[in-house]
Every structure is written in C-alpha cells, then in structure tokens.
C-alpha angles and dihedrals in degrees: 000000000000113000115260093219145352135218135178121232110179096204099037091052089065089072115094124227127257130162084220099045127186090219139035127214137197138171127253108185105306094340128093116216124202127196131180112247094201141357110305120208121231109272093014116138117253111233136184133185112259097188144024125321098204105049132117109262093238090055093040092055090053093049093051093043094048097043103036103016100232139092118240116235100184121137092265094052093046092052113076090201091054093236094317097307095103083208093158096041123105126216108246113265091204106050096015090212106074132068120240103227135178115273118237115244095337122181094186130081089260105105095167129025131192111246090218110037101014092239105167135215127193121230090253091054091050093050092046093050094045089049091051092051089047089056090054089051091050095048090104097232124190115258093258091052097052095086088052092052089048088053090051092051090047091051089053095052107287125124140194095287099034110130098244091045092053092048091053091047089053090053092048098052093050094047097040093053089072091067112022125189131167091266096047091045091056091051093045091053092045092049092045090057091054093043092050091053090048095047094046088062104033104027104027123176128033121327140160088244092055088048092056091049090050091050093050091049092050092048092052092047091051091050091051090048093051096044103032101073129189098073120135115254094244091051090050091052093049092047092050090050091050092048091050091053090050092051093049092050091045091053091050092051093046094046092052099248127103126157 
C-alpha cells in the first residue's frame, strides 16, 4: 500500500485530512483541482481525504499513521461501525451468523468479539485477515471473474458492504457497462444499490466517483428498458425521463461542476 508517487501543491497542502471531507480533489495535468462536496458553513475548516476510501479501518489507521504521522479522529474513525456500514467487520467464522466487532476499551488480547457467540480475534489476526482479503481485491481479475472473487471474500468473512467487496463492485460496474447483457445489467443494478448505500454513509455529498456510479446505473437501466419489452408507454416515458435526469447529474458530477 505504498504510494506510487508524490507531489507538492503549496495551496492544497493547507487543507486538513478527514475521512469524511468537505471537499474532493483531483489532478489535471500538473494542477490540483478542489471542489466542495456539500454546503460549507462560514468559518468551517476545508478538508480533503489524504488516503483511501475503501480500506479496512485497521489498515487505514496504519497508512495514515505511517505516511502522515497522526491518527484521524473524524466521525467515521471514532465510530467502530463506520457509520452503520460495518464495512470493516467480518462475519463470524465460528457461528457464521454474528459479526466480529471491535471491543470497547478492552485490556485483553481480544480485539474483536462476535456479537452472537463471543468468538474473539486478536488485533494481529484482524490485520492479517483484512490484509488477505485486500490481496484478493487487488488480484486484478477480469470483469467476468469479479463476482467469483467477491464470493471468495464473502466466504472468508466479507459481506455486501465490506470495503474490498465494494471496491470490486465499483470495478465491475464500470467495466461491465462496456458490454451489457441481461445478466450483467442485473448485477450492475444490484451492485449500484450496495455502492449507493456505502457512499451515502462514507462518501456523502457530490463526488466524481458518485457521478460514475450514477452513470453506470443509468446505462444499465436504459439497456433494460430498451431490451425488456412489455412496458406500458407511459411507464417507458417516465423511466426515460428519470434516466435522462440521472445522466445529466452524473455528467455534472464527473465534469467537476454541480450547481
């Protein structure tokens, strides 16, 4: 997880870090662009995300501490459920029903405990398992193989909103939209629903990423509309209007302008 490159931007570096930033930034050539993700109150600090969005909280803490030498205390980092997504929580390998969550103020070796059977994991075990699932995510699978990798991660303790699963779903919807079929459309729409729930909590506000997800969703819906058949004319008109609105908003988010 070492960075592939570094650059210095004297104005951008004045922005503080938050895992729930008020702004997003991206590079265009040798320039850094910054855009507000939501309404910002007068006097409110401008923040950007220094590191990854979709990364297990144990790994994310290490990345931030090693690279920038501080520990983030934003609302996401303070909440062990990550704002209700449980995106860093494993399904219990013992009872298969519970969730292995971080223990509050523990003095024992048990870093995570199952909320059903009390099966415990040490911090080292949590870091090792999250790293192993991260390797599966980073295995660079072909589009057709992504659902299989997601199934492997799920079998090993992941779930629909687990960070690595979401990252793979993001890859799938963007790649699959180049060659849509009835089967891929169904998966794109299913994955978009999970991604939307995840982003609403962990990347709220407008973003280029959310724009791309919206575009993929609209493209899949349009394919289904054009190839499904049997819909009433009024329903078709309403659906096309809704899809057009989605595409316009997606283009605004992706281009960097939203009013």
